[in-house]
Amino acid sequence: MRKITIAIDGPAASGKSTVAKEVAKALNYIYIDSGAMYRALTLKALRLNIDVKDEVSLVEMTKVSKISLDGVHIFLDDEDVTDEIRSKEVTQIVSPLSSIVEVRNILVDIQRKIAQNKDVV
């Protein structure tokens, strides 16, 4: 049976995550929180003292990072970082990392793999 992927796009702070969570819940689909994935990578960069302007190091870090989610929790290298990624430090510097095209491409590939056998929002 073909699996369904629902993508919601829009500007920052427009309520995309809120809508996506509700749609996923109503349809009993997996919610893929792409923002949390960027936050997890940002947390790792902070832990490794990688400058958020060092695109080469950030891309390399992303390539070797394991990111997964279960619809509620986000895991970074098998560690539940759901609460840590919402820290003030992560929030302040997540934007530069999320704007790196190669990092975005890697995360899109991960999201596609998650969606491969599941209905997702």
Short mmCIF file of C-alpha atoms in Angstrom, two decimals:
data_model
loop_
_atom_site.label_atom_id
_atom_site.label_comp_id
_atom_site.label_asym_id
_atom_site.label_seq_id
_atom_site.Cartn_x
_atom_site.Cartn_y
_atom_site.Cartn_z
CA MET A 1 0.00 0.00 0.00
CA ARG A 2 1.25 3.45 -0.89
CA LYS A 3 2.26 5.65 2.05
CA ILE A 4 1.17 9.26 2.33
CA THR A 5 3.39 12.25 3.08
CA ILE A 6 1.83 15.58 3.96
CA ALA A 7 4.19 18.58 3.85
CA ILE A 8 3.31 21.90 5.46
CA ASP A 9 5.31 24.98 4.51
CA GLY A 10 5.17 28.61 5.49
CA PRO A 11 7.08 31.42 7.16
CA ALA A 12 8.70 31.16 10.57
CA ALA A 13 6.34 31.41 13.54
CA SER A 14 3.25 30.91 11.38
CA GLY A 15 1.99 27.86 13.25
CA LYS A 16 3.28 25.14 10.92
CA SER A 17 4.32 22.84 13.75
CA THR A 18 1.06 23.29 15.62
CA VAL A 19 -0.98 22.48 12.53
CA ALA A 20 1.29 19.56 11.59
CA LYS A 21 1.03 18.01 15.06
CA GLU A 22 -2.75 18.27 15.03
CA VAL A 23 -3.06 16.83 11.52
CA ALA A 24 -0.74 13.94 12.40
CA LYS A 25 -2.69 13.25 15.56
CA ALA A 26 -6.06 13.37 13.79
CA LEU A 27 -4.88 11.03 11.03
CA ASN A 28 -2.76 8.82 13.30
CA TYR A 29 0.33 9.64 11.21
CA ILE A 30 3.92 10.14 12.36
CA TYR A 31 4.82 13.79 12.92
CA ILE A 32 8.26 14.64 11.50
CA ASP A 33 9.48 17.72 13.35
CA SER A 34 12.11 18.99 10.91
CA GLY A 35 12.83 21.99 13.13
CA ALA A 36 13.74 19.65 15.97
CA MET A 37 16.18 17.90 13.66
CA TYR A 38 18.00 21.18 13.01
CA ARG A 39 17.95 21.93 16.72
CA ALA A 40 19.49 18.52 17.47
CA LEU A 41 22.35 19.25 15.08
CA THR A 42 22.78 22.69 16.62
CA LEU A 43 23.02 21.09 20.07
CA LYS A 44 25.72 18.75 18.78
CA ALA A 45 27.64 21.67 17.27
CA LEU A 46 27.50 23.44 20.63
CA ARG A 47 28.72 20.33 22.43
CA LEU A 48 31.60 19.95 19.96
CA ASN A 49 32.43 23.68 20.01
CA ILE A 50 31.91 23.98 16.25
CA ASP A 51 31.44 27.55 15.13
CA VAL A 52 28.06 27.96 13.41
CA LYS A 53 29.84 29.90 10.66
CA ASP A 54 32.10 26.92 9.88
CA GLU A 55 29.96 25.36 7.15
CA VAL A 56 32.48 22.67 6.23
CA SER A 57 32.67 21.34 9.80
CA LEU A 58 28.89 21.53 10.22
CA VAL A 59 28.30 19.54 7.03
CA GLU A 60 30.84 16.92 8.09
CA MET A 61 29.24 16.72 11.55
CA THR A 62 25.82 16.28 9.94
CA LYS A 63 27.07 13.46 7.72
CA VAL A 64 28.19 11.41 10.73
CA SER A 65 25.24 12.21 12.99
CA LYS A 66 22.37 9.84 13.61
CA ILE A 67 19.03 11.60 13.97
CA SER A 68 15.76 9.80 14.55
CA LEU A 69 12.36 10.52 16.00
CA ASP A 70 9.27 8.69 17.14
CA GLY A 71 6.70 11.44 16.78
CA VAL A 72 7.27 12.66 20.36
CA HIS A 73 11.00 12.40 21.05
CA ILE A 74 14.05 13.38 19.01
CA PHE A 75 17.19 11.28 19.27
CA LEU A 76 20.70 12.41 18.43
CA ASP A 77 23.23 9.60 18.19
CA ASP A 78 20.76 7.42 20.15
CA GLU A 79 20.43 9.97 22.99
CA ASP A 80 17.02 11.50 23.73
CA VAL A 81 17.63 15.26 23.37
CA THR A 82 13.96 16.31 23.23
CA ASP A 83 14.24 18.73 26.15
CA GLU A 84 17.79 19.95 25.55
CA ILE A 85 17.10 21.16 22.00
CA ARG A 86 14.63 23.75 23.34
CA SER A 87 17.31 25.56 25.34
CA LYS A 88 17.97 29.27 24.90
CA GLU A 89 21.49 28.54 23.59
CA VAL A 90 20.20 26.29 20.81
CA THR A 91 17.38 28.67 19.91
CA GLN A 92 19.81 31.56 19.52
CA ILE A 93 22.00 29.84 16.92
CA VAL A 94 19.87 27.29 15.08
CA SER A 95 19.17 29.61 12.15
CA PRO A 96 22.66 29.68 10.55
CA LEU A 97 22.91 25.89 10.58
CA SER A 98 19.45 25.47 9.07
CA SER A 99 20.36 27.74 6.18
CA ILE A 100 23.23 25.54 4.94
CA VAL A 101 22.04 23.86 1.73
CA GLU A 102 24.05 20.67 2.16
CA VAL A 103 22.84 20.23 5.76
CA ARG A 104 19.27 20.74 4.53
CA ASN A 105 19.77 18.12 1.81
CA ILE A 106 21.09 15.57 4.30
CA LEU A 107 18.13 16.13 6.61
CA VAL A 108 15.66 15.88 3.73
CA ASP A 109 17.18 12.49 2.89
CA ILE A 110 16.70 11.38 6.51
CA GLN A 111 13.10 12.62 6.43
CA ARG A 112 12.44 10.71 3.21
CA LYS A 113 13.81 7.52 4.76
CA ILE A 114 11.54 7.98 7.77
CA ALA A 115 8.56 8.50 5.45
CA GLN A 116 9.43 5.57 3.21
CA ASN A 117 7.30 3.04 5.09
CA LYS A 118 5.03 5.28 7.16
CA ASP A 119 2.28 7.84 6.71
CA VAL A 120 3.81 11.13 7.87
CA VAL A 121 3.16 14.82 8.31
#
